[in-house]
mmCIF file of C-alpha atoms and ligand atoms in Angstrom:
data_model
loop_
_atom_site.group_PDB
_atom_site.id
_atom_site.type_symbol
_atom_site.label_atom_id
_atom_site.label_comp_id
_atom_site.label_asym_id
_atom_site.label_seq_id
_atom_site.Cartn_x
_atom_site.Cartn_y
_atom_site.Cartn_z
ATOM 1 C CA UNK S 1 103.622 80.125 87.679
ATOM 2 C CA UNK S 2 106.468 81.800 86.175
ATOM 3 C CA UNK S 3 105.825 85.800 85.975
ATOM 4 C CA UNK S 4 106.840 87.948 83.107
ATOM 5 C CA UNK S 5 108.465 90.393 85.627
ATOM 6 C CA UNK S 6 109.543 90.519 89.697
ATOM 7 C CA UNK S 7 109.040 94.160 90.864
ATOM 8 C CA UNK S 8 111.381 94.049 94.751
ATOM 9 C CA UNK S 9 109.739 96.512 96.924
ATOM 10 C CA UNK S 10 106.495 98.086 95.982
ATOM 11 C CA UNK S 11 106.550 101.680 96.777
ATOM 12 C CA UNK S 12 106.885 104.875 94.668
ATOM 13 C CA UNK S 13 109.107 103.321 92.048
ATOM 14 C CA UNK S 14 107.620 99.410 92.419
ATOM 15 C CA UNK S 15 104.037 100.660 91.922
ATOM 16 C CA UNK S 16 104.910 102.769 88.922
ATOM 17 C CA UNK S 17 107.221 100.249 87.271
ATOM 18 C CA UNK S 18 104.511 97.498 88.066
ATOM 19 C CA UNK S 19 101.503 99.983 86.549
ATOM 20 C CA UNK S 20 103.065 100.018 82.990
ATOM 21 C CA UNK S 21 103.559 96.524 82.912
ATOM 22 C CA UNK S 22 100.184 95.564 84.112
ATOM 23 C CA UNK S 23 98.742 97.832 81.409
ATOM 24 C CA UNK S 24 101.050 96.104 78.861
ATOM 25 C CA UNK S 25 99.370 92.958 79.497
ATOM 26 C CA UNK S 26 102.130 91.282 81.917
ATOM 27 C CA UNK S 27 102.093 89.013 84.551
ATOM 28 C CA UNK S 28 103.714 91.266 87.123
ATOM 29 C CA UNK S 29 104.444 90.113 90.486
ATOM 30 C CA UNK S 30 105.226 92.646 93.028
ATOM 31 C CA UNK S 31 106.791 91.744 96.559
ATOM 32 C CA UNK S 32 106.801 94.471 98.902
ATOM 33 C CA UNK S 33 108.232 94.382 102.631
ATOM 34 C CA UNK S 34 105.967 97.273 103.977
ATOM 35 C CA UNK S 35 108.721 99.880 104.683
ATOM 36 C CA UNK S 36 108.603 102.792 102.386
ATOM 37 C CA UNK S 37 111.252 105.272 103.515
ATOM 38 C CA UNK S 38 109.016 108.328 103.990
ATOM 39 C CA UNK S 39 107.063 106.046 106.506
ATOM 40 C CA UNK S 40 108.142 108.478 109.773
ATOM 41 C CA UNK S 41 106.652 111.480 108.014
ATOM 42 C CA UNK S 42 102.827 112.456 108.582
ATOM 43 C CA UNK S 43 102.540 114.115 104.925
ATOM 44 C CA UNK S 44 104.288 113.928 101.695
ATOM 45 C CA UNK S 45 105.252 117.202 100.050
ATOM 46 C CA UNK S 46 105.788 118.686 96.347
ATOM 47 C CA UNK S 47 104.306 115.389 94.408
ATOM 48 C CA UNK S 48 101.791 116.351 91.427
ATOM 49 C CA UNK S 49 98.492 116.779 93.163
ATOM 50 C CA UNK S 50 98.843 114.792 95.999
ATOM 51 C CA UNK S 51 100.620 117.199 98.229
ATOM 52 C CA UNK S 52 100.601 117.395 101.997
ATOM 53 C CA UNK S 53 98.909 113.399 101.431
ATOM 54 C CA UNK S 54 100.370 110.835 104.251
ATOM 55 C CA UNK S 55 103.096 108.622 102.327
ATOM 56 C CA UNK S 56 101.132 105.497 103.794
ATOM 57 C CA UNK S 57 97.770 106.559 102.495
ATOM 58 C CA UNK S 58 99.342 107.544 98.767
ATOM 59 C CA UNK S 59 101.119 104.405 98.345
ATOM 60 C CA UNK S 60 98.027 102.417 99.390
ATOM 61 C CA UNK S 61 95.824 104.217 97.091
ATOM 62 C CA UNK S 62 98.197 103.385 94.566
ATOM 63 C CA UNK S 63 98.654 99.823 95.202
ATOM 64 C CA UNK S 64 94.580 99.634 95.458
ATOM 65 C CA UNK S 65 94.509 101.118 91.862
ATOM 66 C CA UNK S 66 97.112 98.320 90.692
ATOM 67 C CA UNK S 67 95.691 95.412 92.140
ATOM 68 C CA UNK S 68 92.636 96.566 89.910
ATOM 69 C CA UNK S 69 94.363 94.864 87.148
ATOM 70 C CA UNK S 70 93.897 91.162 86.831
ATOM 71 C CA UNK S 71 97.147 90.250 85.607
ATOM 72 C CA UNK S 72 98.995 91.307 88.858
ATOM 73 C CA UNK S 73 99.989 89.753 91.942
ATOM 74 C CA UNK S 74 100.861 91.277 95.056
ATOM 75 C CA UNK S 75 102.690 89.533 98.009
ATOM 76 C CA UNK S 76 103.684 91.199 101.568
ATOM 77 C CA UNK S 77 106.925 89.792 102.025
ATOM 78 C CA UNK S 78 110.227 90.538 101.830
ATOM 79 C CA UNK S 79 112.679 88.481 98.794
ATOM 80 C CA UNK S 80 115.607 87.208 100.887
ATOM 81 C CA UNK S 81 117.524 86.244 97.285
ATOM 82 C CA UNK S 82 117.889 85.950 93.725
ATOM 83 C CA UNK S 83 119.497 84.748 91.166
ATOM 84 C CA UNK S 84 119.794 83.271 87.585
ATOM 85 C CA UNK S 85 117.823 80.231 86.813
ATOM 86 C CA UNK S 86 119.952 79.130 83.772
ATOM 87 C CA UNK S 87 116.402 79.309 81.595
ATOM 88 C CA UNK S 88 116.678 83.090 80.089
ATOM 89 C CA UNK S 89 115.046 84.286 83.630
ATOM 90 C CA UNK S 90 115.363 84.529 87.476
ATOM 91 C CA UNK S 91 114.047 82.692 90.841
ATOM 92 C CA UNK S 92 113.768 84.454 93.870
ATOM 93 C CA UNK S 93 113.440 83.302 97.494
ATOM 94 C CA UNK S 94 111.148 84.931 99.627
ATOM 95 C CA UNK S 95 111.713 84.527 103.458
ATOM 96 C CA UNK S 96 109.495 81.542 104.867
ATOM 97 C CA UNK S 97 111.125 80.091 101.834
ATOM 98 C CA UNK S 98 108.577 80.316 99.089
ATOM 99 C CA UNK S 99 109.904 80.523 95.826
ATOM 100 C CA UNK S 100 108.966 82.427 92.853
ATOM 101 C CA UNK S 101 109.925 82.687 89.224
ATOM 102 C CA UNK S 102 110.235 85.314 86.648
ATOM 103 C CA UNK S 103 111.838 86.434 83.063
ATOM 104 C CA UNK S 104 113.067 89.799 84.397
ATOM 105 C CA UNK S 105 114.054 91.614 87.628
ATOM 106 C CA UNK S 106 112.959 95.176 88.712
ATOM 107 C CA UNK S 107 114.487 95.994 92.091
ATOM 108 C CA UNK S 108 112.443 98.871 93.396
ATOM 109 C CA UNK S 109 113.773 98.476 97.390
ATOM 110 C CA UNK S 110 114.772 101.772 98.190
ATOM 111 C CA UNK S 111 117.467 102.650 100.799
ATOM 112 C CA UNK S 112 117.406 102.633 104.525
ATOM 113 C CA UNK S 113 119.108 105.510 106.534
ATOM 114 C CA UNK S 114 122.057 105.758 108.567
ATOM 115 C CA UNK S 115 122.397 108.169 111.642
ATOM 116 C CA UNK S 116 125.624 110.155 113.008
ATOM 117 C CA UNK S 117 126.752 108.092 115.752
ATOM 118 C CA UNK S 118 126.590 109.590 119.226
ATOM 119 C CA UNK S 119 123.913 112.024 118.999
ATOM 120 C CA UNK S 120 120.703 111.212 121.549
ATOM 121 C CA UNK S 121 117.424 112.283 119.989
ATOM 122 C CA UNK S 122 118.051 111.962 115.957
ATOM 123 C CA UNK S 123 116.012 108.532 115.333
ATOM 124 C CA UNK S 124 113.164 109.252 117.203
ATOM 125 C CA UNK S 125 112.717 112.550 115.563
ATOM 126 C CA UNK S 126 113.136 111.709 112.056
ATOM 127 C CA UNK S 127 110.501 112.517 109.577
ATOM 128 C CA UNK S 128 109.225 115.352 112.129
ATOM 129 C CA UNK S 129 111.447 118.029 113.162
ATOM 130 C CA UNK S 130 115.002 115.962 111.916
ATOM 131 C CA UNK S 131 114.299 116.577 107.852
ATOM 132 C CA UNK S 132 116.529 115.357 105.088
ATOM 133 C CA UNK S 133 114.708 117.561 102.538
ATOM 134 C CA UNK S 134 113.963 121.197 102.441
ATOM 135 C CA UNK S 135 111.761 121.431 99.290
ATOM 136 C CA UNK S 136 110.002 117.871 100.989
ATOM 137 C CA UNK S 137 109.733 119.958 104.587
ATOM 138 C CA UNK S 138 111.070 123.055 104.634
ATOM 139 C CA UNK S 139 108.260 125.142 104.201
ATOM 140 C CA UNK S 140 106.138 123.754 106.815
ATOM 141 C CA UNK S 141 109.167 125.621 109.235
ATOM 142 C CA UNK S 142 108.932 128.716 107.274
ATOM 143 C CA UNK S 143 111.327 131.347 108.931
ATOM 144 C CA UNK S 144 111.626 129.262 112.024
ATOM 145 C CA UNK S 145 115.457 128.559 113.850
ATOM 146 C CA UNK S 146 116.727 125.898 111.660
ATOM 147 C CA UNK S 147 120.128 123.993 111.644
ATOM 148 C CA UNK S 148 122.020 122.206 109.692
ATOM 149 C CA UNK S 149 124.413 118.931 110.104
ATOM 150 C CA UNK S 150 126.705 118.236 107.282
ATOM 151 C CA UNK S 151 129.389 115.848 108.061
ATOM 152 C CA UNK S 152 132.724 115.489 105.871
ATOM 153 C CA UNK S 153 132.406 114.758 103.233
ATOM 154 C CA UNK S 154 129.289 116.542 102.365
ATOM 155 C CA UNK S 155 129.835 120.538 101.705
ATOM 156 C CA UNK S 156 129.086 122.705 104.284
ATOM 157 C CA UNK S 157 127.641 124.900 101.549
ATOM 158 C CA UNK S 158 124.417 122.840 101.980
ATOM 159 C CA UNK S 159 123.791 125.322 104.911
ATOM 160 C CA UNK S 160 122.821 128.355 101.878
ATOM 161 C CA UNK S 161 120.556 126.537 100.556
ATOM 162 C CA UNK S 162 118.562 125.522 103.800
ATOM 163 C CA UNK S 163 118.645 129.895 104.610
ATOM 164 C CA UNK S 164 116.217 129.697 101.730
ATOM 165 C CA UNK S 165 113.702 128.376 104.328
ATOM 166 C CA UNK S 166 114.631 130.086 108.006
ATOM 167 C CA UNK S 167 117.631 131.744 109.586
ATOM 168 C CA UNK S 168 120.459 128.643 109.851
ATOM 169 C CA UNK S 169 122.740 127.813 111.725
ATOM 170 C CA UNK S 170 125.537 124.964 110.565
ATOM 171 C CA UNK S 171 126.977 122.517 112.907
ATOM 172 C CA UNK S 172 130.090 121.136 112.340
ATOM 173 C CA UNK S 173 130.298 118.488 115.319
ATOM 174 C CA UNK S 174 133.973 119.144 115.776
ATOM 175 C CA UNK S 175 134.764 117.035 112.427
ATOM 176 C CA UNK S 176 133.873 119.092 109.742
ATOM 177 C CA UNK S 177 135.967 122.089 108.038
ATOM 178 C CA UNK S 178 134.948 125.582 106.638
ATOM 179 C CA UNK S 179 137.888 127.537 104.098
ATOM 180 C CA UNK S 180 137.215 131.383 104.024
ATOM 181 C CA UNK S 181 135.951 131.463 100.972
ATOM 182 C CA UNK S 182 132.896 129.564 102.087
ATOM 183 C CA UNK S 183 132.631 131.044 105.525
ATOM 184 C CA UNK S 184 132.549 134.172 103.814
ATOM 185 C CA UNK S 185 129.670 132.741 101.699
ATOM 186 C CA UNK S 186 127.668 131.403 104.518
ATOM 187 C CA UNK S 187 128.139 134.314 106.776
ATOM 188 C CA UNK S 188 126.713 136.412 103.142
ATOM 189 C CA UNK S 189 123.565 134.294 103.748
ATOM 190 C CA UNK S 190 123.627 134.920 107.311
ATOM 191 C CA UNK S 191 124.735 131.120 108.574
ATOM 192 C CA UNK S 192 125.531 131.305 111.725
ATOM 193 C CA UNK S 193 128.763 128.433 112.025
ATOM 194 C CA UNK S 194 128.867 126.153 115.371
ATOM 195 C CA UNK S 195 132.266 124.596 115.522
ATOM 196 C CA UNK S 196 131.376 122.062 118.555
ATOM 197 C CA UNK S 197 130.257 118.709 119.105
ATOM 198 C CA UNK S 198 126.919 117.618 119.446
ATOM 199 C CA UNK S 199 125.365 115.816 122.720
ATOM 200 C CA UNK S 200 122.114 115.542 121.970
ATOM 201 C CA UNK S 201 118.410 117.103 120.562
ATOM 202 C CA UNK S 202 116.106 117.986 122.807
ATOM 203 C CA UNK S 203 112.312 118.783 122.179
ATOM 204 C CA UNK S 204 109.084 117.225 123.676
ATOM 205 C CA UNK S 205 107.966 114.591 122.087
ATOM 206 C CA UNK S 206 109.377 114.509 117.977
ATOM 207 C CA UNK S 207 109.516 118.093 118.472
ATOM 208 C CA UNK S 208 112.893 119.860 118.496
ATOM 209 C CA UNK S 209 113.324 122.952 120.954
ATOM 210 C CA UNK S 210 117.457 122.792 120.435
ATOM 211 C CA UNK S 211 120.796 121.258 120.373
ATOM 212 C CA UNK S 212 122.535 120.325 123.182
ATOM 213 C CA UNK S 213 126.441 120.693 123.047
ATOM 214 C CA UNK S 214 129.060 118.894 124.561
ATOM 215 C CA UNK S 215 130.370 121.598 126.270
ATOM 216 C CA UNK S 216 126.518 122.300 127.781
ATOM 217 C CA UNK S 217 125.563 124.693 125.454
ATOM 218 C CA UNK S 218 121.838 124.531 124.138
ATOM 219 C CA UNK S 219 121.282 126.397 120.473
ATOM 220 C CA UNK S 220 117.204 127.035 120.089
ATOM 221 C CA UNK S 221 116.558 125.451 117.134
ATOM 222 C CA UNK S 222 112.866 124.363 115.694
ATOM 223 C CA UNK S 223 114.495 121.653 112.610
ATOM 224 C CA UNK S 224 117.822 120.164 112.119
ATOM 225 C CA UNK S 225 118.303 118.734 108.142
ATOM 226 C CA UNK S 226 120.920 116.739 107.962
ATOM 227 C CA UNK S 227 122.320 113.819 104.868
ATOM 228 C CA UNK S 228 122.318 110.396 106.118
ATOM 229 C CA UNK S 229 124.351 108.117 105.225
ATOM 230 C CA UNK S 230 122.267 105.527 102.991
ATOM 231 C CA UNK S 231 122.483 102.285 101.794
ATOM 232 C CA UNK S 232 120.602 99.826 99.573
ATOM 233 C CA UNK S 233 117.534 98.557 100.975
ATOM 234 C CA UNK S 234 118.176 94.899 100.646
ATOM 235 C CA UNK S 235 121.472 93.024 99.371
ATOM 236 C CA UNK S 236 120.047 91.362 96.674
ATOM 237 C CA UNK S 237 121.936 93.848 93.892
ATOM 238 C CA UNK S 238 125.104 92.940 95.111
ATOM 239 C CA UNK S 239 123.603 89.344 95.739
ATOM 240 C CA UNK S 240 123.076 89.266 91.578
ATOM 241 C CA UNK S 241 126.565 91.199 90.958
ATOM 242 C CA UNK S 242 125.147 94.693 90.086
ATOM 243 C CA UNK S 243 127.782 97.356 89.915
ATOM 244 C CA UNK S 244 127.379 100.562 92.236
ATOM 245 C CA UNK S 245 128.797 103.883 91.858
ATOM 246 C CA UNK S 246 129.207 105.642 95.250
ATOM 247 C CA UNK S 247 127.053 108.874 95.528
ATOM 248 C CA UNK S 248 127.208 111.524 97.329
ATOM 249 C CA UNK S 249 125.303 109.376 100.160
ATOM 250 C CA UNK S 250 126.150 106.034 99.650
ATOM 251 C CA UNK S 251 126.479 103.580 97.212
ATOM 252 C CA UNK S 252 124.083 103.530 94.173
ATOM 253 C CA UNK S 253 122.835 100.872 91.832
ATOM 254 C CA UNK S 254 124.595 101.600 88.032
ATOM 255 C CA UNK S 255 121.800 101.477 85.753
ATOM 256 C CA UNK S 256 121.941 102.527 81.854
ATOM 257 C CA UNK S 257 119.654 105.121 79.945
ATOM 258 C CA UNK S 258 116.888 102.090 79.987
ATOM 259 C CA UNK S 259 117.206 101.747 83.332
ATOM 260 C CA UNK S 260 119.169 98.411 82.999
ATOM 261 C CA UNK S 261 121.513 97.672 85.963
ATOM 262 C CA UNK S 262 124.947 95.693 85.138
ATOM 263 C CA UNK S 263 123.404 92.731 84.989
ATOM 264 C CA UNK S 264 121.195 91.601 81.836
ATOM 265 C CA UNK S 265 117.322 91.608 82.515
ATOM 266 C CA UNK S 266 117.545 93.075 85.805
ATOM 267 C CA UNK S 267 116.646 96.887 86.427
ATOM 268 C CA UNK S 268 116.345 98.652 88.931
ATOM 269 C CA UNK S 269 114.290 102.348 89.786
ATOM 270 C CA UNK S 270 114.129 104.774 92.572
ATOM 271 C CA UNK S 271 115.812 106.005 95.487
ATOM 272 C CA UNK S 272 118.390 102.726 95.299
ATOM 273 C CA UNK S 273 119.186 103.308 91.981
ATOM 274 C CA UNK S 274 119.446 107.579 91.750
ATOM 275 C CA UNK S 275 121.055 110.111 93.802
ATOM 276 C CA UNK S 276 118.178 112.488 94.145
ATOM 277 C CA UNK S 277 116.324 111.272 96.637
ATOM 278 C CA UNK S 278 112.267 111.861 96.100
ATOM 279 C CA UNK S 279 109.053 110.394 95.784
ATOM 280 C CA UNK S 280 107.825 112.040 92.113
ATOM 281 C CA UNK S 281 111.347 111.058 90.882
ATOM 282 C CA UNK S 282 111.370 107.416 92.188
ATOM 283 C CA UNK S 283 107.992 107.651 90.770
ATOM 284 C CA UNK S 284 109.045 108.996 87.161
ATOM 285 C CA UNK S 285 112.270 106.355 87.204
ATOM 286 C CA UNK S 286 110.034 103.425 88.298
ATOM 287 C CA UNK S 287 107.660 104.243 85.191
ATOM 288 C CA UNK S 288 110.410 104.722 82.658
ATOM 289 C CA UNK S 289 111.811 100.972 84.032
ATOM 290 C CA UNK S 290 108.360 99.725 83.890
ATOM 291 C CA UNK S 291 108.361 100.514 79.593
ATOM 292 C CA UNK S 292 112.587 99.728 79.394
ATOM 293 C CA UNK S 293 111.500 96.238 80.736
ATOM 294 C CA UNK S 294 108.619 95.875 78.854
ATOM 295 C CA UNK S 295 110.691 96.530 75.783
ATOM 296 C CA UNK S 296 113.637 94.160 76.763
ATOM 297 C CA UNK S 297 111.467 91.463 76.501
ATOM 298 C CA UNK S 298 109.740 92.144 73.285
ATOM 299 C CA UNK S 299 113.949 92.165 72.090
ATOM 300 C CA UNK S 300 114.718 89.293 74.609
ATOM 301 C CA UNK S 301 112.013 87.010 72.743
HETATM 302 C C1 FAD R 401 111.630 111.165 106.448
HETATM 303 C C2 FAD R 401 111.487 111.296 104.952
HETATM 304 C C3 FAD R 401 110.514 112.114 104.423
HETATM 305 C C4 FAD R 401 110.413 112.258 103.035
HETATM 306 N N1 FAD R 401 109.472 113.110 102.528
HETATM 307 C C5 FAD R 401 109.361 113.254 101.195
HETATM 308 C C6 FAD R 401 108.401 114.168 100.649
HETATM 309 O O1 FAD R 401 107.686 114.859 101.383
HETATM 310 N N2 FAD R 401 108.336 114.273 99.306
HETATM 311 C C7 FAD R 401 109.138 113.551 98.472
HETATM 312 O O2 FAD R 401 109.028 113.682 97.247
HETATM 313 N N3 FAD R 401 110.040 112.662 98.960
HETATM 314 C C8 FAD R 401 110.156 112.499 100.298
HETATM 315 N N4 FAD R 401 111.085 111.631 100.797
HETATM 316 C C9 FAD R 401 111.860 110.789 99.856
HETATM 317 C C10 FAD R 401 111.002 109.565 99.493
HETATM 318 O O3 FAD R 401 110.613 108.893 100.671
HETATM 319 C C11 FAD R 401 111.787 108.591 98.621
HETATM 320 O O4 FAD R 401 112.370 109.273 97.527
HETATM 321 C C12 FAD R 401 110.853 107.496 98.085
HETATM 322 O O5 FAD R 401 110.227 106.815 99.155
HETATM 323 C C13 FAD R 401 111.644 106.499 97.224
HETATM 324 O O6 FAD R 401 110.771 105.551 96.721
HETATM 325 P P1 FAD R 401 111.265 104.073 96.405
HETATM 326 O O7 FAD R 401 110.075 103.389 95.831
HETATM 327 O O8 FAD R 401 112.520 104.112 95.641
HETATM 328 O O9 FAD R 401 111.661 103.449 97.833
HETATM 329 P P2 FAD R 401 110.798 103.288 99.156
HETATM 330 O O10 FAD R 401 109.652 104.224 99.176
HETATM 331 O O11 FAD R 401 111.749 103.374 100.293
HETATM 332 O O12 FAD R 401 110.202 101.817 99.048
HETATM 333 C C14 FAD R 401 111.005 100.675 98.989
HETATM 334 C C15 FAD R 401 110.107 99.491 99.354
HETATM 335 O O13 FAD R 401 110.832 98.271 99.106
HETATM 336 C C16 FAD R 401 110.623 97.411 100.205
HETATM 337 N N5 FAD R 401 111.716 96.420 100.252
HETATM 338 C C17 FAD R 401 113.002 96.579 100.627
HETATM 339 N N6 FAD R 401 113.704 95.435 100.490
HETATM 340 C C18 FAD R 401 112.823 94.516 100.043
HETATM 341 C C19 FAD R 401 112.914 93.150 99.729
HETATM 342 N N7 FAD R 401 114.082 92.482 99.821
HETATM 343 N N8 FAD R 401 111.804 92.473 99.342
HETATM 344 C C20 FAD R 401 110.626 93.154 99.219
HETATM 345 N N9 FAD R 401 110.465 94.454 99.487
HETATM 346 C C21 FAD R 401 111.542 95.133 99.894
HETATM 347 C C22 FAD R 401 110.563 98.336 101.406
HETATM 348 O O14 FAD R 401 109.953 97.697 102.525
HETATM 349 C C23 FAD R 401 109.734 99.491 100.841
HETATM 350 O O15 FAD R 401 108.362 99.283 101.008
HETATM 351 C C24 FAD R 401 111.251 111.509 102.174
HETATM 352 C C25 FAD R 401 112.238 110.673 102.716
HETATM 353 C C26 FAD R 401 112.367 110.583 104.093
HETATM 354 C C27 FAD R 401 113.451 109.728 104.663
#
């Protein structure tokens, strides 16, 4: 069977994208590897009506509501590749080698995170008391001790806005500089700046009671944010020749006003393709690719 449309990864953006092409009628196949990137947290934050929801429990409730649809197919599975198939559409590989066709591409796989080398403690932590977001999880520490990690070359202004949540302190991990003019700024706000390098977290469990220094010094701290370093969830935009632009965390898929990427009759939504990072927006950007699709083939035909 060749599908109207391949939705890659079937999460915030996937399940939105694949929703407004269901309800148009399509056959929409969505292929989804099972590792939404808000998978480590026990509750979602700040998305219309469904806050303080587990991530796993939303994004099942919404596949549940999609699979309600005839016209869609769902496959756990992960596509290994893609490309052209010289007939005005695409095939894709899936690993275990089945293949599958379709007119149009919607990549929808998210990024995966990358952690500061040489720091014990981050991984395991993640999604509890090591936060990327304060308006995901910042609240929940209301007023607590809370750091901040920004390595070059994110601003070490990021530390004002996290004193919105708690008292802050801003770690530089001995590679990371501060001008006056900002220092002044941050000490305004009442950041407290820690010039050394970072051993470790320690905390029982996913909990955080501090950071350990290299020079043996433990700051009490009850949530460290910090930016990870991203990059896309799977290759297969660079696979099909998409253009990135780099963002402020890592490279980002180029996609036009319709949501388009570089390459005709694929698009691509959420988190891989945007430089805000969150659920309603992946959300939002996977329903708007959803329509732009949609459209492209009524033009396409
Ligand atoms: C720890 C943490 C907590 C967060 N908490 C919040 C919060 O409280 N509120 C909020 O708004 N945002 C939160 N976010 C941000 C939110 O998780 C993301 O913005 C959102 O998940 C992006 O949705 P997405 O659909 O683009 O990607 P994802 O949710 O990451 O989903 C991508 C999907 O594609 C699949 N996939 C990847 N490659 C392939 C492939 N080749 N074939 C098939 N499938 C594939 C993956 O397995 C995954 O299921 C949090 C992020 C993190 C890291």
């Amino acid at each position: 069977m060749r599908y109207d449309a391949l939705v890659v990864g079937g999460s915030f953006a996937g399940l939105s994208a694949a929703m407004q092409l269901a309800r148009a009628r399509k056959n929409v196949c969505v292929v989804d590897a099972g590792a939404p990137r808000n998978r480590f947290a026990a509750a979602a934050h700040g998305f219309f009506g469904q806050d303080g929801v587990p991530p796993l429990k939303m994004i099942a409730d919404a596949r549940a509501k999609l699979l309600a649809y005839p016209n869609v197919t769902f496959i756990e599975g992960r596509v290994a590749s893609a490309q052209a198939d010289g007939a005005n559409g695409f095939v894709a590989s899936l690993d275990g080698d089945r293949q599958l066709s379709a007119g149009k591409l919607l990549l929808a796989f998210g990024v995966q995170d990358g952690f500061p080398d040489g720091i014990a403690g981050v991984r395991e932590r993640w999604g509890t008391s090591v936060l990327h977001c304060p308006y995901c999880h910042g609240y929940e520490f209301s007023g607590r001790r809370l750091g901040v990690l920004v390595e070059a070359p994110h601003p070490p202004e990021h530390a004002m806005l996290i004193a919105e949540w708690g008292p802050t302190t801003l770690f530089l991990n001995g590679n990371n500089t501060v001008d006056d003019e900002v220092r002044g700024k941050l000490k305004a706000r009442g950041v407290t700046i820690e010039p050394g390098r970072i051993a470790a977290l320690e905390g029982p469990a996913k909990d955080l009671s501090g950071v350990r220094l290299e020079d043996g010094r433990i700051v009490p701290l009850e949530a460290l944010f910090m930016v990870p370093r991203t990059r896309p969830g799977s290759p297969l935009a660079e696979q099909l020749g998409c253009a990135f632009d780099e963002g402020h965390a890592g490279p980002v898929i180029r996609i036009d006003a319709m949501k388009m990427t570089t390459v005709p009759g694929v698009f691509a939504a959420g988190d891989a393709a945007m430089q805000m990072h969150n659920a309603t927006l992946a959300s939002a950007e996977g329903v708007m690719a959803g329509v732009s699709l949609h459209r492209a083939m009524l033009l396409d035909a």
